């Protein structure tokens, strides 16, 4: 067999599906796994694609099987294991060979790895891959960060395996070093916000309107035909319809309400905070997952405090309220995406990446977890208004926000009055209300800071760096 176009290390769920996708699209691939049994098993699974798969038992054999300069995808657990794998590989590689980390790496690790290889002649690509198992097998969204030269080497094979939105491949080179992994991290941050907002709406339907899982599935199914059409709404309907094969009821009703998280949401929040960009929807979603995991503490608090002593959600026109929920979710989603893109825009400057916003929206339209028609609208908005300060002030989105924020306000108010927690939905409303108000309340904060710490303040008439005067009022001893 001719030398392989590309190599892949790590035949776990994501790695093996990606390898089969690569082979299926006509590329020859060399594969290696830490345990040879898994490599043999994978080769059997490859079936008809075996003639494009070169299974290797040793690293020497694996490296020799790939055409130089060798692109090698490393698809293993993010963290130290990647560094170890790279160290093992390095002695066998030659100048211009490219190690590609396709895991959910922290972009700061990617920057470090990129830098460490700079003078070695070897190259590194940090590649975000989204779409889960199914996406890896049949077409993920791929976010590439690295040198343009290394991108050119892998462009053809990555384009062949990427998802397509109306024929347009969902893969792009987004910039140097950590750009790809940063964009993937923010993709996941948005994913967290999207999922949390859907869960809050589900909570209003379940606990406020007392609807059964199958009825809620009908609602989501309807919404998936409208402006909320997306993978996450689609799977929400599917999971709500699934039956528990033990008890027979809806499976979702017997799933423990403790959400896991592997780090990308938290990294999104940390990086947003580092750059001073508000990402309140993602923050609310990460905090909600943390709170969800404190199950025993929440149960104890319910015993001590009881549920809020408030009237149950009273809805006179159920259909109109459900229409409000749909619009509220759309408005809140716009807020979360606007924040995610604002973080990307700040990072682009901070790390000199020149991130292409319309391209990022474009490659998220298919293949990834947040894929939706809505991302096509974002692509258009950023293409038409590339210098917009924020997605919500682009003409198309400003119009939608104005059309839907009333529904968000009604839904958040109703939920709050009924004691139903809606932290992410409320965060979006707070964001809109703060962002659109030219005269805010931080003058009060500045006055307090200047009073107790002589931090100075700027005046509304343009004069800057004032201090006091604060009069001679004494602070009481008790305060
Ligand atoms: C994707 C997903 C994928 C994975 C997340 C889940 O884009 O394909 O985001 O990367 O499902 O890592 O993250 P949590 O375990 O933190 O929810």
mmCIF file of C-alpha atoms and ligand atoms in Angstrom, residues 104 129-132 184 187-188 191-192 260-264 289 369, ligand 1:
data_model
loop_
_atom_site.group_PDB
_atom_site.id
_atom_site.type_symbol
_atom_site.label_atom_id
_atom_site.label_comp_id
_atom_site.label_asym_id
_atom_site.label_seq_id
_atom_site.Cartn_x
_atom_site.Cartn_y
_atom_site.Cartn_z
ATOM 1 C CA UNK A 104 -10.560 19.631 23.742
ATOM 2 C CA UNK A 129 -13.368 19.179 16.491
ATOM 3 C CA UNK A 130 -17.042 19.385 17.287
ATOM 4 C CA UNK A 131 -19.965 17.106 16.639
ATOM 5 C CA UNK A 132 -19.436 14.225 19.043
ATOM 6 C CA UNK A 184 -13.591 25.539 20.092
ATOM 7 C CA UNK A 187 -18.094 27.119 20.942
ATOM 8 C CA UNK A 188 -18.435 24.947 24.024
ATOM 9 C CA UNK A 191 -23.075 25.251 23.981
ATOM 10 C CA UNK A 192 -23.268 25.397 27.795
ATOM 11 C CA UNK A 260 -21.064 17.019 34.562
ATOM 12 C CA UNK A 261 -18.521 19.371 33.052
ATOM 13 C CA UNK A 262 -15.052 18.797 31.717
ATOM 14 C CA UNK A 263 -13.699 22.342 31.699
ATOM 15 C CA UNK A 264 -14.343 24.150 28.425
ATOM 16 C CA UNK A 289 -23.937 23.107 36.422
ATOM 17 C CA UNK A 369 -23.189 20.685 18.627
HETATM 18 C C1 LIG B 1 -18.552 19.007 20.835
HETATM 19 C C2 LIG B 1 -18.782 18.868 22.309
HETATM 20 C C3 LIG B 1 -17.746 17.978 22.881
HETATM 21 C C4 LIG B 1 -18.098 17.432 24.242
HETATM 22 C C5 LIG B 1 -17.942 18.440 25.295
HETATM 23 C C6 LIG B 1 -18.835 18.217 26.459
HETATM 24 O O1 LIG B 1 -18.384 20.140 20.422
HETATM 25 O O2 LIG B 1 -18.546 17.999 20.144
HETATM 26 O O3 LIG B 1 -18.739 20.101 22.932
HETATM 27 O O4 LIG B 1 -16.535 18.660 22.822
HETATM 28 O O5 LIG B 1 -19.365 16.906 24.247
HETATM 29 O O6 LIG B 1 -16.609 18.364 25.726
HETATM 30 O O7 LIG B 1 -18.351 18.970 27.454
HETATM 31 P P1 LIG B 1 -18.789 18.813 28.949
HETATM 32 O O8 LIG B 1 -18.497 17.391 29.341
HETATM 33 O O9 LIG B 1 -17.956 19.801 29.655
HETATM 34 O O10 LIG B 1 -20.248 19.084 28.961
#
